[in-house]
Amino acid sequence: QVQLVESGGGLVQPGGSLRLSCAASGTTFTRNVMSWHRQAPGKQRELVAYITHIGSTNYADSVKGRFTISRDNAKKEVYLQMNSLKPEDTAVYYCAAVINGREYWGQGTQVTVSS
């Protein structure tokens, strides 16, 4: 049973930073693709960033240069460092994994950027 649990969400002021974590269990962590997605009120869920098992990364244009995705295979965790946060970044952020062609999702964590 693969389980993904996000943490680190919360309220932050514009221009601030936040670090999201996603802990995986029930699977060998190394050979997979991990990603972060977000869904703002009234909007479709969008891909924010992903990282492959060899460390290749991609980012949505809206977060490029501000967000960084990384992973720690020993800890079986993936992270999203979010800097220079904007109100437009407010959303529920979800961790996802593709393992042997199967998709897994976390429960989501709320990020609110507001003064």
mmCIF file of C-alpha atoms in Angstrom:
data_model
loop_
_atom_site.group_PDB
_atom_site.id
_atom_site.type_symbol
_atom_site.label_atom_id
_atom_site.label_comp_id
_atom_site.label_asym_id
_atom_site.label_seq_id
_atom_site.Cartn_x
_atom_site.Cartn_y
_atom_site.Cartn_z
ATOM 1 C CA GLN A 1 0.000 0.000 0.000
ATOM 2 C CA VAL A 2 1.530 3.266 -1.144
ATOM 3 C CA GLN A 3 0.731 6.259 1.011
ATOM 4 C CA LEU A 4 1.742 9.875 0.524
ATOM 5 C CA VAL A 5 1.363 12.413 3.312
ATOM 6 C CA GLU A 6 1.963 16.118 2.792
ATOM 7 C CA SER A 7 2.928 18.577 5.484
ATOM 8 C CA GLY A 8 4.225 22.114 5.817
ATOM 9 C CA GLY A 9 1.302 24.090 4.503
ATOM 10 C CA GLY A 10 -0.006 27.142 6.260
ATOM 11 C CA LEU A 11 -0.415 30.886 6.131
ATOM 12 C CA VAL A 12 2.420 33.059 4.873
ATOM 13 C CA GLN A 13 2.733 36.700 3.870
ATOM 14 C CA PRO A 14 3.410 37.733 0.274
ATOM 15 C CA GLY A 15 7.121 37.533 -0.426
ATOM 16 C CA GLY A 16 7.583 34.892 2.222
ATOM 17 C CA SER A 17 8.724 31.311 1.971
ATOM 18 C CA LEU A 18 7.289 27.932 2.781
ATOM 19 C CA ARG A 19 8.622 24.402 2.486
ATOM 20 C CA LEU A 20 6.279 21.528 1.785
ATOM 21 C CA SER A 21 7.206 17.939 2.496
ATOM 22 C CA CYS A 22 5.745 14.700 1.228
ATOM 23 C CA ALA A 23 6.546 11.473 3.016
ATOM 24 C CA ALA A 24 6.094 8.196 1.181
ATOM 25 C CA SER A 25 5.522 4.798 2.701
ATOM 26 C CA GLY A 26 4.686 1.327 1.499
ATOM 27 C CA THR A 27 6.977 1.403 -1.519
ATOM 28 C CA THR A 28 10.536 1.497 -2.677
ATOM 29 C CA PHE A 29 11.043 5.190 -3.205
ATOM 30 C CA THR A 30 13.916 5.442 -5.623
ATOM 31 C CA ARG A 31 12.524 4.506 -9.022
ATOM 32 C CA ASN A 32 9.567 6.793 -9.397
ATOM 33 C CA VAL A 33 8.455 10.196 -10.576
ATOM 34 C CA MET A 34 7.336 12.568 -7.847
ATOM 35 C CA SER A 35 5.375 15.720 -8.455
ATOM 36 C CA TRP A 36 3.553 18.592 -6.839
ATOM 37 C CA HIS A 37 0.210 19.859 -8.068
ATOM 38 C CA ARG A 38 -2.073 22.579 -6.835
ATOM 39 C CA GLN A 39 -5.703 23.532 -7.107
ATOM 40 C CA ALA A 40 -6.949 27.026 -6.373
ATOM 41 C CA PRO A 41 -10.618 27.797 -5.721
ATOM 42 C CA GLY A 42 -12.576 27.664 -8.968
ATOM 43 C CA LYS A 43 -9.544 26.490 -10.924
ATOM 44 C CA GLN A 44 -8.440 23.195 -12.403
ATOM 45 C CA ARG A 45 -5.692 21.251 -10.750
ATOM 46 C CA GLU A 46 -2.363 22.100 -12.339
ATOM 47 C CA LEU A 47 1.080 20.580 -12.329
ATOM 48 C CA VAL A 48 3.542 22.695 -10.372
ATOM 49 C CA ALA A 49 6.727 20.658 -10.657
ATOM 50 C CA TYR A 50 8.023 17.141 -11.016
ATOM 51 C CA ILE A 51 11.243 15.289 -10.408
ATOM 52 C CA THR A 52 12.294 11.948 -11.842
ATOM 53 C CA HIS A 53 14.233 9.187 -10.152
ATOM 54 C CA ILE A 54 17.425 10.512 -11.727
ATOM 55 C CA GLY A 55 16.755 14.057 -10.593
ATOM 56 C CA SER A 56 15.453 15.676 -13.760
ATOM 57 C CA THR A 57 13.039 18.479 -12.947
ATOM 58 C CA ASN A 58 10.419 20.589 -14.666
ATOM 59 C CA TYR A 59 8.373 23.522 -13.457
ATOM 60 C CA ALA A 60 5.277 25.383 -14.453
ATOM 61 C CA ASP A 61 6.115 28.778 -15.919
ATOM 62 C CA SER A 62 4.220 30.474 -13.115
ATOM 63 C CA VAL A 63 6.588 29.140 -10.458
ATOM 64 C CA LYS A 64 9.858 28.865 -12.363
ATOM 65 C CA GLY A 65 12.662 30.603 -10.523
ATOM 66 C CA ARG A 66 10.689 30.738 -7.282
ATOM 67 C CA PHE A 67 9.960 27.106 -6.445
ATOM 68 C CA THR A 68 12.381 24.206 -6.165
ATOM 69 C CA ILE A 69 11.459 20.536 -6.063
ATOM 70 C CA SER A 70 13.877 18.073 -4.522
ATOM 71 C CA ARG A 71 13.922 14.579 -3.105
ATOM 72 C CA ASP A 72 15.691 12.592 -0.445
ATOM 73 C CA ASN A 73 15.583 8.938 -1.388
ATOM 74 C CA ALA A 74 17.024 7.797 1.940
ATOM 75 C CA LYS A 75 14.220 9.529 3.833
ATOM 76 C CA LYS A 76 11.653 8.686 1.143
ATOM 77 C CA GLU A 77 10.558 12.296 0.979
ATOM 78 C CA VAL A 78 10.010 14.902 -1.682
ATOM 79 C CA TYR A 79 10.025 18.627 -1.003
ATOM 80 C CA LEU A 80 8.787 21.822 -2.546
ATOM 81 C CA GLN A 81 10.645 24.931 -1.469
ATOM 82 C CA MET A 82 8.494 27.942 -2.254
ATOM 83 C CA ASN A 83 10.063 31.391 -2.199
ATOM 84 C CA SER A 84 8.791 34.838 -3.118
ATOM 85 C CA LEU A 85 5.255 33.643 -2.596
ATOM 86 C CA LYS A 86 2.397 35.526 -4.200
ATOM 87 C CA PRO A 87 -1.314 35.584 -3.370
ATOM 88 C CA GLU A 88 -1.860 33.738 -6.655
ATOM 89 C CA ASP A 89 0.004 30.782 -5.159
ATOM 90 C CA THR A 90 -2.827 30.210 -2.708
ATOM 91 C CA ALA A 91 -4.133 26.697 -3.301
ATOM 92 C CA VAL A 92 -4.317 23.197 -1.967
ATOM 93 C CA TYR A 93 -1.039 21.516 -2.830
ATOM 94 C CA TYR A 94 -0.947 17.812 -3.579
ATOM 95 C CA CYS A 95 1.927 15.394 -3.728
ATOM 96 C CA ALA A 96 1.732 12.695 -6.380
ATOM 97 C CA ALA A 97 3.793 9.723 -7.453
ATOM 98 C CA VAL A 98 3.967 7.528 -10.509
ATOM 99 C CA ILE A 99 5.329 4.123 -9.632
ATOM 100 C CA ASN A 100 5.418 1.393 -12.263
ATOM 101 C CA GLY A 101 2.715 3.152 -14.231
ATOM 102 C CA ARG A 102 0.370 3.581 -11.262
ATOM 103 C CA GLU A 103 -0.634 6.961 -9.847
ATOM 104 C CA TYR A 104 -0.803 7.802 -6.159
ATOM 105 C CA TRP A 105 -1.938 11.010 -4.484
ATOM 106 C CA GLY A 106 -1.629 12.584 -1.095
ATOM 107 C CA GLN A 107 -4.484 14.237 0.761
ATOM 108 C CA GLY A 108 -3.331 17.787 0.067
ATOM 109 C CA THR A 109 -2.139 20.624 2.250
ATOM 110 C CA GLN A 110 -3.471 24.172 2.222
ATOM 111 C CA VAL A 111 -1.152 27.043 1.352
ATOM 112 C CA THR A 112 -2.514 30.530 1.868
ATOM 113 C CA VAL A 113 -0.529 33.608 0.867
ATOM 114 C CA SER A 114 -2.085 36.696 2.355
ATOM 115 C CA SER A 115 -1.225 39.813 4.292
#
